[in-house]
Short mmCIF file of C-alpha atoms and ligand atoms in Angstrom, two decimals:
data_model
loop_
_atom_site.label_atom_id
_atom_site.label_comp_id
_atom_site.label_asym_id
_atom_site.label_seq_id
_atom_site.Cartn_x
_atom_site.Cartn_y
_atom_site.Cartn_z
CA VAL O 1122 0.00 0.00 0.00
CA GLU O 1123 1.39 3.36 -0.94
CA VAL O 1124 -0.02 6.61 0.31
CA GLY O 1125 1.24 9.77 -1.32
CA ASP O 1126 3.13 10.58 -4.46
CA LYS O 1127 4.39 7.37 -5.97
CA ALA O 1128 5.07 8.51 -9.50
CA ARG O 1129 8.33 10.22 -8.59
CA GLU O 1130 9.91 6.86 -7.87
CA GLY O 1131 9.57 6.02 -11.53
CA GLU O 1132 11.33 9.11 -12.89
CA PRO O 1133 13.54 8.34 -15.87
CA GLY O 1134 17.17 7.92 -14.93
CA ARG O 1135 16.36 6.28 -11.63
CA ARG O 1136 15.13 2.94 -12.93
CA ALA O 1137 16.56 -0.51 -12.59
CA GLU O 1138 15.85 -3.77 -14.38
CA MET O 1139 16.66 -7.33 -13.35
CA ILE O 1140 17.09 -10.55 -15.27
CA PHE O 1141 17.13 -13.88 -13.45
CA SER O 1142 18.46 -16.93 -15.19
CA GLY O 1143 17.32 -20.39 -14.42
CA ASP O 1144 14.83 -23.06 -15.34
CA GLU O 1145 14.74 -23.85 -11.62
CA LEU O 1146 13.02 -20.52 -11.01
CA LEU O 1147 10.57 -20.99 -13.86
CA ARG O 1148 9.67 -24.51 -12.79
CA GLY O 1149 9.04 -23.29 -9.27
CA ASP O 1150 11.76 -25.48 -7.75
CA ILE O 1151 13.13 -22.43 -6.00
CA LEU O 1152 11.66 -19.13 -4.94
CA ASN O 1153 13.09 -15.95 -6.46
CA THR O 1154 14.28 -14.50 -3.19
CA ASN O 1155 17.02 -12.58 -5.02
CA GLN O 1156 14.33 -10.47 -6.65
CA SER O 1157 12.72 -9.37 -3.41
CA TYR O 1158 16.14 -8.72 -1.90
CA LEU O 1159 17.36 -6.65 -4.87
CA GLY O 1160 14.07 -4.77 -5.26
CA GLU O 1161 14.23 -3.63 -1.66
CA ARG O 1162 17.92 -2.68 -1.71
CA LEU O 1163 17.51 -0.74 -4.96
CA LEU O 1164 14.60 1.22 -3.55
CA ASP O 1165 16.73 2.12 -0.55
CA LEU O 1166 19.09 3.76 -3.04
CA GLY O 1167 16.20 5.63 -4.63
CA ILE O 1168 16.22 3.40 -7.69
CA PHE O 1169 12.88 1.96 -8.74
CA ALA O 1170 12.85 -1.43 -10.48
CA THR O 1171 10.43 -1.39 -13.40
CA HIS O 1172 11.14 -4.80 -14.95
CA ALA O 1173 12.15 -8.18 -13.55
CA LEU O 1174 12.29 -11.15 -15.87
CA CYS O 1175 13.05 -14.84 -15.37
CA VAL O 1176 14.62 -16.33 -18.48
CA THR O 1177 15.04 -19.96 -19.43
CA ASP O 1178 18.60 -21.34 -19.64
CA ASP O 1179 18.98 -20.56 -23.33
CA LEU O 1180 21.61 -18.31 -24.84
CA ALA O 1181 19.43 -16.67 -27.50
CA ALA O 1182 16.62 -16.00 -25.02
CA MET O 1183 19.03 -14.40 -22.59
CA VAL O 1184 20.66 -12.24 -25.24
CA THR O 1185 17.26 -11.01 -26.43
CA ALA O 1186 16.18 -10.21 -22.88
CA MET O 1187 19.38 -8.26 -22.23
CA ARG O 1188 19.15 -6.31 -25.50
CA GLU O 1189 15.52 -5.37 -24.84
CA SER O 1190 16.39 -4.22 -21.37
CA LEU O 1191 19.42 -2.19 -22.49
CA ALA O 1192 17.26 -0.48 -25.13
CA ARG O 1193 15.11 0.93 -22.31
CA ARG O 1194 18.29 2.41 -20.80
CA PRO O 1195 17.86 1.73 -17.07
CA VAL O 1196 20.63 3.11 -14.83
CA VAL O 1197 21.34 -0.41 -13.70
CA LEU O 1198 20.64 -3.85 -15.11
CA VAL O 1199 21.21 -6.63 -12.59
CA LEU O 1200 21.75 -10.18 -13.83
CA SER O 1201 21.39 -12.96 -11.28
CA GLY O 1202 22.66 -16.52 -11.72
CA GLY O 1203 24.21 -18.50 -14.51
CA LEU O 1204 27.82 -17.76 -13.60
CA GLY O 1205 28.79 -21.27 -12.51
CA PRO O 1206 30.74 -23.88 -14.46
CA THR O 1207 27.87 -26.03 -15.76
CA GLU O 1208 26.40 -26.13 -19.26
CA ASP O 1209 23.29 -24.21 -18.25
CA ASP O 1210 25.40 -21.35 -16.87
CA LEU O 1211 25.27 -18.97 -19.83
CA THR O 1212 25.31 -15.47 -18.40
CA ARG O 1213 28.94 -14.73 -19.35
CA GLU O 1214 28.34 -15.71 -22.97
CA ALA O 1215 25.04 -13.84 -23.11
CA VAL O 1216 26.55 -10.61 -21.79
CA ALA O 1217 29.43 -10.89 -24.24
CA GLU O 1218 27.03 -11.28 -27.15
CA ALA O 1219 24.45 -8.69 -26.06
CA LEU O 1220 27.15 -6.09 -25.38
CA GLY O 1221 29.33 -7.04 -28.34
CA ARG O 1222 32.41 -7.60 -26.20
CA PRO O 1223 34.60 -10.70 -26.47
CA LEU O 1224 35.26 -12.91 -23.44
CA GLU O 1225 38.76 -12.69 -22.03
CA HIS O 1226 40.54 -15.20 -19.84
CA HIS O 1227 41.70 -13.90 -16.44
CA GLU O 1228 44.56 -16.09 -15.24
CA ASP O 1229 44.71 -14.56 -11.74
CA LEU O 1230 40.99 -15.16 -11.28
CA LEU O 1231 41.41 -18.76 -12.37
CA GLY O 1232 44.05 -19.18 -9.68
CA GLN O 1233 41.67 -17.81 -7.05
CA ILE O 1234 38.83 -20.09 -8.15
CA ARG O 1235 41.15 -23.11 -8.09
CA SER O 1236 42.28 -22.39 -4.57
CA ARG O 1237 38.63 -21.95 -3.45
CA PHE O 1238 37.90 -25.38 -4.84
CA ALA O 1239 40.91 -26.86 -3.08
CA SER O 1240 40.08 -25.29 0.30
CA ARG O 1241 36.54 -26.66 0.11
CA GLY O 1242 37.74 -30.13 -0.80
CA PHE O 1243 36.05 -30.01 -4.24
CA THR O 1244 37.81 -31.80 -7.04
CA TRP O 1245 38.94 -29.55 -9.84
CA SER O 1246 37.75 -30.16 -13.35
CA ASP O 1247 38.79 -28.20 -16.39
CA THR O 1248 35.17 -27.29 -17.19
CA ASN O 1249 35.57 -24.82 -14.32
CA ARG O 1250 38.07 -22.88 -16.44
CA LYS O 1251 35.23 -21.08 -18.17
CA GLN O 1252 34.43 -19.29 -14.91
CA ALA O 1253 37.58 -17.23 -15.43
CA LEU O 1254 36.16 -15.80 -18.68
CA ILE O 1255 35.00 -12.19 -18.29
CA PRO O 1256 33.67 -9.80 -20.99
CA ARG O 1257 36.27 -7.27 -22.19
CA GLY O 1258 36.18 -4.06 -20.18
CA ALA O 1259 34.34 -5.57 -17.23
CA SER O 1260 35.58 -5.30 -13.64
CA VAL O 1261 35.68 -8.49 -11.61
CA ILE O 1262 33.93 -8.42 -8.22
CA PRO O 1263 36.01 -10.23 -5.57
CA LEU O 1264 34.97 -13.85 -5.08
CA LYS O 1265 32.65 -14.88 -2.26
CA GLY O 1266 31.99 -18.50 -3.20
CA THR O 1267 33.40 -19.99 -6.37
CA ALA O 1268 31.45 -18.00 -8.99
CA PRO O 1269 32.90 -14.61 -9.91
CA GLY O 1270 30.64 -11.63 -10.51
CA PHE O 1271 31.46 -8.61 -12.63
CA TRP O 1272 30.20 -5.17 -13.62
CA ILE O 1273 30.52 -3.16 -16.76
CA GLN O 1274 29.34 0.31 -17.77
CA GLN O 1275 27.55 0.12 -21.11
CA GLY O 1276 26.37 3.56 -22.22
CA ASP O 1277 23.88 4.79 -19.63
CA THR O 1278 23.56 1.42 -18.00
CA LEU O 1279 25.63 -0.25 -15.32
CA VAL O 1280 25.38 -3.96 -16.12
CA VAL O 1281 26.03 -6.12 -13.06
CA ALA O 1282 26.30 -9.91 -13.19
CA LEU O 1283 26.07 -11.72 -9.85
CA PRO O 1284 26.00 -15.41 -8.88
CA GLY O 1285 22.57 -16.88 -8.19
CA VAL O 1286 23.44 -18.25 -4.74
CA PRO O 1287 21.62 -15.79 -2.45
CA TRP O 1288 24.36 -15.21 0.14
CA GLU O 1289 26.99 -14.67 -2.57
CA LEU O 1290 24.73 -12.26 -4.44
CA LYS O 1291 23.99 -10.36 -1.24
CA GLU O 1292 27.62 -9.99 -0.21
CA MET O 1293 28.69 -8.84 -3.66
CA TRP O 1294 25.77 -6.44 -3.93
CA GLU O 1295 26.44 -4.80 -0.59
CA GLY O 1296 30.22 -4.95 -0.81
CA ALA O 1297 30.81 -3.96 -4.43
CA VAL O 1298 27.70 -2.77 -6.26
CA GLU O 1299 26.07 -0.43 -3.75
CA PRO O 1300 29.26 1.61 -3.26
CA LEU O 1301 29.45 1.94 -7.04
CA LEU O 1302 25.85 3.15 -7.29
CA ARG O 1303 26.32 5.59 -4.41
CA ALA O 1304 29.49 7.00 -6.00
CA GLY O 1305 27.59 7.38 -9.28
CA ALA O 1306 24.80 9.31 -7.56
CA ASP O 1307 27.30 11.60 -5.81
CA LYS O 1308 29.06 12.38 -9.10
CA GLU O 1309 25.76 13.21 -10.71
CA ASP O 1310 24.83 15.49 -7.83
CA ALA O 1311 28.11 17.30 -8.20
CA ALA O 1312 27.48 17.70 -11.93
CA ASP O 1313 23.99 19.06 -11.21
CA ALA O 1314 25.33 21.50 -8.64
CA ALA O 1315 27.89 22.76 -11.15
CA GLY O 1316 25.07 23.48 -13.55
CA GLY O 1317 26.03 20.65 -15.89
CA ALA O 1318 23.22 19.10 -17.86
CA GLY O 1319 23.39 15.37 -17.27
CA SER O 1320 26.51 13.45 -16.44
CA PRO O 1321 29.78 12.89 -18.24
CA ALA O 1322 29.13 10.13 -20.74
CA GLY O 1323 31.03 6.91 -20.94
CA ALA O 1324 33.06 7.06 -17.72
CA ALA O 1325 32.58 4.10 -15.43
CA GLY O 1326 30.04 4.77 -12.73
CA ALA O 1327 29.16 8.17 -14.18
CA SER O 1328 25.42 7.82 -14.35
CA THR O 1329 24.53 5.01 -12.07
CA ALA O 1330 22.03 6.17 -9.54
CA GLY O 1331 20.24 9.26 -10.67
CA PRO O 1332 19.92 12.41 -8.61
CA ALA O 1333 20.36 12.41 -4.84
CA GLY O 1334 19.55 9.16 -3.07
CA GLN O 1335 16.45 8.75 -0.99
CA SER O 1336 16.46 8.20 2.67
CA VAL O 1337 14.23 5.51 4.04
CA ARG O 1338 12.81 4.89 7.51
CA ARG O 1339 11.15 1.66 8.52
CA ILE O 1340 8.76 1.78 11.45
CA ARG O 1341 8.06 -1.77 12.56
CA THR O 1342 4.68 -2.51 14.12
CA PHE O 1343 2.93 -5.60 15.41
CA GLY O 1344 -0.70 -6.23 16.21
CA VAL O 1345 -2.40 -3.80 13.81
CA GLY O 1346 -3.75 -4.95 10.45
CA GLU O 1347 -2.37 -3.39 7.28
CA SER O 1348 -5.69 -1.93 6.16
CA THR O 1349 -6.38 -0.44 9.59
CA LEU O 1350 -2.92 1.04 9.57
CA ALA O 1351 -3.26 2.41 6.02
CA GLU O 1352 -6.57 3.98 7.02
CA MET O 1353 -5.01 5.60 10.08
CA LEU O 1354 -2.15 6.96 7.98
CA SER O 1355 -4.35 8.28 5.19
CA GLU O 1356 -6.06 10.61 7.65
CA PHE O 1357 -2.99 12.79 7.37
CA ASP O 1358 -2.52 14.61 4.12
CA TRP O 1359 0.96 13.58 3.06
CA ARG O 1360 0.83 14.92 -0.44
CA GLY O 1361 3.08 17.83 -1.24
CA GLU O 1362 5.26 17.05 1.76
CA ASP O 1363 7.99 15.74 -0.50
CA ALA O 1364 7.82 12.40 1.24
CA THR O 1365 5.96 9.17 0.69
CA ILE O 1366 4.54 6.84 3.24
CA GLY O 1367 3.65 3.23 2.53
CA THR O 1368 3.03 0.01 4.39
CA ARG O 1369 4.16 -3.55 3.90
CA ALA O 1370 2.62 -6.52 5.64
CA ALA O 1371 4.47 -9.67 6.66
CA LEU O 1372 3.88 -12.41 9.22
CA ASP O 1373 5.98 -10.52 11.76
CA GLY O 1374 3.91 -7.36 11.52
CA VAL O 1375 3.32 -4.40 9.29
CA THR O 1376 6.15 -2.04 8.43
CA VAL O 1377 5.44 1.61 7.79
CA ILE O 1378 7.97 2.80 5.20
CA LEU O 1379 8.77 6.49 4.96
CA ARG O 1380 10.79 7.81 2.05
CA GLY O 1381 12.12 11.29 1.50
CA ALA O 1382 15.04 13.15 0.02
CA ALA O 1383 18.45 12.40 1.51
CA THR O 1384 19.01 16.05 2.38
CA PRO O 1385 18.91 17.89 5.74
CA ASP O 1386 15.54 19.29 4.73
CA GLY O 1387 14.30 15.84 3.74
CA ALA O 1388 15.51 14.43 7.06
CA ARG O 1389 13.59 17.09 8.99
CA LYS O 1390 10.42 16.23 7.13
CA LEU O 1391 10.89 12.54 7.78
CA ASP O 1392 11.54 13.27 11.47
CA ALA O 1393 8.26 15.16 11.69
CA ILE O 1394 6.28 12.41 9.99
CA GLN O 1395 8.00 9.71 12.03
CA GLU O 1396 7.14 11.49 15.26
CA ARG O 1397 3.46 11.65 14.32
CA VAL O 1398 3.37 8.00 13.31
CA LEU O 1399 5.08 6.90 16.54
CA ALA O 1400 2.69 8.97 18.66
CA MET O 1401 -0.29 7.51 16.83
CA LEU O 1402 0.79 3.88 17.17
CA GLY O 1403 2.27 3.89 20.68
CA GLU O 1404 3.35 0.48 21.98
CA ARG O 1405 2.35 -1.16 18.70
CA VAL O 1406 5.69 0.07 17.35
CA PHE O 1407 8.44 -2.33 18.30
CA GLY O 1408 11.26 -0.50 16.59
CA VAL O 1409 12.54 1.77 13.86
CA GLY O 1410 15.00 0.07 11.57
CA THR O 1411 15.49 -3.47 10.41
CA GLU O 1412 15.58 -5.38 13.68
CA GLY O 1413 12.85 -7.98 14.04
CA LEU O 1414 10.74 -9.02 17.01
CA SER O 1415 13.19 -11.74 18.04
CA GLU O 1416 16.02 -9.22 18.31
CA VAL O 1417 13.94 -6.54 20.00
CA THR O 1418 12.38 -8.90 22.55
CA GLY O 1419 15.76 -10.51 23.20
CA GLU O 1420 17.33 -7.11 23.76
CA ALA O 1421 14.57 -6.19 26.22
CA LEU O 1422 15.28 -9.39 28.18
CA ARG O 1423 19.00 -8.74 28.17
CA LYS O 1424 18.55 -5.18 29.36
CA ALA O 1425 16.27 -6.29 32.16
CA GLY O 1426 18.67 -9.11 33.07
CA LEU O 1427 15.87 -11.69 32.81
CA THR O 1428 15.76 -15.23 31.44
CA VAL O 1429 12.94 -16.84 29.48
CA ALA O 1430 11.69 -20.38 28.80
CA VAL O 1431 8.96 -21.56 26.44
CA ALA O 1432 6.14 -24.12 26.57
CA GLU O 1433 4.86 -24.75 23.08
CA SER O 1434 1.89 -26.66 21.81
CA CYS O 1435 0.63 -25.42 18.42
CA THR O 1436 3.95 -23.78 17.46
CA GLY O 1437 5.80 -27.08 17.94
CA GLY O 1438 9.21 -25.51 18.64
CA LEU O 1439 8.96 -22.49 16.37
CA LEU O 1440 8.99 -20.04 19.27
CA GLY O 1441 12.27 -21.52 20.50
CA LYS O 1442 13.58 -21.31 16.95
CA ARG O 1443 12.65 -17.62 16.69
CA LEU O 1444 14.30 -16.81 20.01
CA THR O 1445 17.47 -18.66 19.05
CA ASP O 1446 17.61 -17.03 15.59
CA VAL O 1447 19.49 -14.26 17.38
CA PRO O 1448 23.21 -14.78 17.97
CA GLY O 1449 23.96 -14.49 21.68
CA SER O 1450 20.45 -15.53 22.73
CA SER O 1451 21.96 -17.99 25.23
CA ASP O 1452 22.33 -14.94 27.48
CA TYR O 1453 18.59 -15.00 28.16
CA PHE O 1454 16.95 -18.06 26.56
CA LEU O 1455 17.08 -21.15 28.76
CA GLY O 1456 15.11 -23.70 26.73
CA GLY O 1457 11.67 -25.06 26.23
CA VAL O 1458 9.22 -27.93 26.21
CA THR O 1459 7.22 -28.93 23.16
CA ALA O 1460 4.11 -30.13 24.96
CA TYR O 1461 1.99 -31.26 22.05
CA ASP O 1462 0.14 -34.10 23.72
CA ASN O 1463 -1.96 -33.52 26.84
CA LEU O 1464 0.09 -36.12 28.71
CA VAL O 1465 3.22 -34.02 28.23
CA LYS O 1466 1.35 -30.94 29.42
CA ILE O 1467 0.33 -32.86 32.54
CA ASP O 1468 3.48 -34.91 33.23
CA VAL O 1469 6.19 -32.44 32.28
CA LEU O 1470 4.58 -29.03 32.74
CA ASP O 1471 2.37 -29.94 35.68
CA VAL O 1472 -0.79 -28.65 34.02
CA PRO O 1473 -3.60 -30.08 36.25
CA ALA O 1474 -5.47 -32.88 34.48
CA GLY O 1475 -8.72 -31.52 35.88
CA LEU O 1476 -8.06 -28.12 34.34
CA LEU O 1477 -7.45 -29.71 30.93
CA ALA O 1478 -10.65 -31.74 31.27
CA GLN O 1479 -12.67 -28.71 32.25
CA TYR O 1480 -11.40 -26.05 29.83
CA GLY O 1481 -9.67 -28.06 27.11
CA ALA O 1482 -6.10 -27.82 25.80
CA VAL O 1483 -6.90 -24.72 23.77
CA SER O 1484 -7.94 -22.35 26.51
CA GLU O 1485 -6.80 -19.36 28.48
CA GLU O 1486 -6.42 -21.53 31.59
CA THR O 1487 -4.16 -24.07 29.87
CA ALA O 1488 -1.98 -21.36 28.28
CA ALA O 1489 -1.48 -19.81 31.72
CA ALA O 1490 -0.73 -23.16 33.39
CA MET O 1491 1.76 -24.07 30.65
CA ALA O 1492 3.70 -20.82 31.04
CA GLU O 1493 3.74 -21.11 34.83
CA GLY O 1494 4.72 -24.79 34.56
CA VAL O 1495 7.76 -24.22 32.35
CA CYS O 1496 8.85 -21.32 34.56
CA ARG O 1497 8.96 -23.66 37.56
CA LEU O 1498 10.52 -26.51 35.61
CA LEU O 1499 13.38 -24.51 34.08
CA HIS O 1500 13.73 -21.91 36.84
CA SER O 1501 13.35 -19.02 34.41
CA ASP O 1502 12.32 -15.46 35.27
CA CYS O 1503 9.83 -15.27 32.39
CA ALA O 1504 7.97 -17.75 30.23
CA LEU O 1505 5.91 -17.88 27.07
CA SER O 1506 3.37 -20.48 26.00
CA THR O 1507 1.28 -21.22 22.93
CA THR O 1508 -1.76 -23.41 22.49
CA GLY O 1509 -4.18 -23.25 19.59
CA ILE O 1510 -5.78 -24.80 16.56
CA ALA O 1511 -3.47 -24.41 13.58
CA GLY O 1512 -5.71 -26.30 11.16
CA PRO O 1513 -6.52 -27.10 8.49
CA ASP O 1514 -8.78 -29.54 10.39
CA GLY O 1515 -9.70 -29.87 14.03
CA GLY O 1516 -11.74 -26.71 14.38
CA SER O 1517 -15.23 -26.50 15.85
CA GLU O 1518 -17.80 -23.77 16.17
CA GLU O 1519 -16.66 -23.04 19.67
CA LYS O 1520 -12.95 -23.40 18.90
CA PRO O 1521 -12.37 -22.58 15.25
CA VAL O 1522 -9.16 -23.00 13.26
CA GLY O 1523 -6.93 -20.04 14.05
CA LEU O 1524 -7.97 -19.75 17.69
CA VAL O 1525 -4.71 -19.42 19.62
CA TYR O 1526 -3.89 -18.49 23.20
CA VAL O 1527 -0.46 -17.14 24.00
CA GLY O 1528 0.57 -17.03 27.65
CA ASN O 1529 3.23 -15.02 29.39
CA VAL O 1530 4.78 -14.94 32.83
CA ALA O 1531 6.93 -11.93 33.61
CA ARG O 1532 7.76 -10.19 36.87
CA GLY O 1533 5.48 -12.55 38.76
CA VAL O 1534 2.40 -11.77 36.66
CA THR O 1535 0.68 -14.24 34.31
CA GLU O 1536 -1.12 -12.87 31.28
CA VAL O 1537 -2.88 -14.60 28.39
CA GLU O 1538 -3.96 -13.17 25.05
CA ARG O 1539 -6.62 -14.74 22.87
CA LEU O 1540 -5.93 -14.46 19.13
CA ARG O 1541 -8.04 -15.15 16.07
CA LEU O 1542 -5.52 -15.85 13.34
CA PHE O 1543 -6.09 -16.54 9.65
CA GLY O 1544 -4.23 -18.22 6.83
CA SER O 1545 -2.58 -21.58 6.30
CA ARG O 1546 -1.40 -23.85 9.10
CA ASP O 1547 2.08 -22.46 8.72
CA GLN O 1548 0.98 -18.84 8.73
CA ILE O 1549 -1.07 -19.40 11.86
CA ARG O 1550 1.88 -20.98 13.62
CA GLU O 1551 4.29 -18.24 12.52
CA ARG O 1552 1.91 -15.51 13.64
CA ALA O 1553 1.33 -17.25 16.97
CA ALA O 1554 5.07 -17.37 17.65
CA TYR O 1555 5.50 -13.68 16.80
CA ALA O 1556 2.46 -12.76 18.88
CA ALA O 1557 4.00 -14.50 21.88
CA LEU O 1558 7.28 -12.60 21.42
CA ASP O 1559 5.36 -9.37 21.11
CA LEU O 1560 3.36 -10.07 24.27
CA LEU O 1561 6.57 -10.45 26.25
CA ARG O 1562 8.08 -7.36 24.62
CA ARG O 1563 5.12 -5.19 25.61
CA ARG O 1564 5.10 -6.69 29.10
CA LEU O 1565 8.76 -5.79 29.61
CA LEU O 1566 8.16 -2.23 28.41
CA ARG O 1567 5.73 -1.45 31.20
P1 ATP Q 1130 26.92 -21.67 -9.14
O1 ATP Q 1130 28.40 -21.60 -9.24
O2 ATP Q 1130 26.48 -22.01 -7.76
O3 ATP Q 1130 26.28 -22.52 -10.20
P2 ATP Q 1130 25.48 -19.55 -10.50
O4 ATP Q 1130 25.73 -18.09 -10.60
O5 ATP Q 1130 25.61 -20.34 -11.75
O6 ATP Q 1130 26.41 -20.13 -9.35
P3 ATP Q 1130 22.86 -20.58 -10.50
O7 ATP Q 1130 23.40 -21.86 -11.02
O8 ATP Q 1130 22.02 -19.77 -11.37
O9 ATP Q 1130 24.05 -19.69 -9.95
O10 ATP Q 1130 22.12 -20.82 -9.14
C1 ATP Q 1130 22.77 -21.51 -8.09
C2 ATP Q 1130 21.78 -21.74 -6.96
O11 ATP Q 1130 21.43 -20.48 -6.37
C3 ATP Q 1130 20.45 -22.30 -7.42
O12 ATP Q 1130 20.46 -23.69 -7.42
C4 ATP Q 1130 19.50 -21.79 -6.38
O13 ATP Q 1130 19.52 -22.61 -5.25
C5 ATP Q 1130 20.07 -20.43 -6.05
N1 ATP Q 1130 19.43 -19.37 -6.83
C6 ATP Q 1130 19.66 -19.04 -8.11
N2 ATP Q 1130 18.92 -18.00 -8.49
C7 ATP Q 1130 18.17 -17.65 -7.44
C8 ATP Q 1130 17.18 -16.64 -7.20
N3 ATP Q 1130 16.83 -15.77 -8.15
N4 ATP Q 1130 16.63 -16.57 -5.96
C9 ATP Q 1130 17.01 -17.44 -5.00
N5 ATP Q 1130 17.92 -18.41 -5.17
C10 ATP Q 1130 18.51 -18.53 -6.36
MG1 MG Q 1131 25.05 -22.54 -11.80
#
């Protein structure tokens, strides 16, 4: 959802395009996570992606896709995948043909790739030699794994080829490509300030990011629906404020995204908007930035010097997983019990059998008894519990699919929240785990 002036993001000269190679993507064997990653990072630089295309592993198809993209003259064209040694890895050849530049062998790069292979215990085969071929005029991006990436300025467009493996792509993007795009934007700003029309043509990195970058703020919220939030935000008239405000929903809450010019004036405007949004949303905001609920709740525990344990039924261990996603969580997370069956709730967590018989496993009373039980068992300061009906079957009129209770013990007080969640079994379980983290976070705030 975008509120405000969106069109400016699509101004010419600030556009990106992406081409993803791989039949795996087209067949649905893997999810195109590189696209969502790149789209978000580009937008943070003030560059709006207008085209993203998955292309089959075929040389002619890839060359055509690249030529069509170059003809639209984006400031950056990102190519993902197809840089490995196998027969279906065709990106090098496609770039060479589309750009009309021959491939050149880089002996030093070959040496680096060989030693990567050796240090990983892979056996070397001469088919890997083709990975050391790079189009003439291109700059090699330092290796992360075994596939080299490269970039090349072609007219108005910075063409960037990155390996498909997500962590390699990410490290190369952040380490090599973003600095290049930022430097390009700075140069263009300087040219604008000097009264120059446009940027010096041809030079590497000259016209890579369009005028002044944008600055972005992310206000992370939990417990308010996206449409409710969008409605609340639309009550303000943001237009003409030289800033945009949008929302993005995910299982771990809705993020309010503010964008404005990366200038002192732009920052002041964003500060003013941010202040109003924070005041409006109160404790529903769990942070400003990129930290998630696991980090924020963990940090609150660390600051308070408290430990936590979990008793999980419907989340089946996911809550423990979320807490331990954070490096260093052993400082406050003690452990947990997956008490799926009633007998485990009774025998291990000491939930009274009579209570289970009277209220049922999915009830406020059971959630409270589970949290208190694991607190006693593991001698923790705080505890969280989950019990609910994740579906798709097992619901009733009285206890429908998506009914979840999350329990919390903190500072000697037990609290339970009743949730009505929607979506697939997995979505319900994910949301339940995040809701439990959020309950503890809010409790520790008070
Ligand atoms: P490699 O040397 O590993 O072959 P490569 O650049 O040739 O590197 P690909 O063969 O295209 O990369 O992809 C390697 C793996 O990376 C794929 O099997 C897949 O798991 C992952 N991958 C590729 N493209 C994407 C993408 N767009 N999003 C997420 N994962 C991807
Ligand atoms: Mg490959």
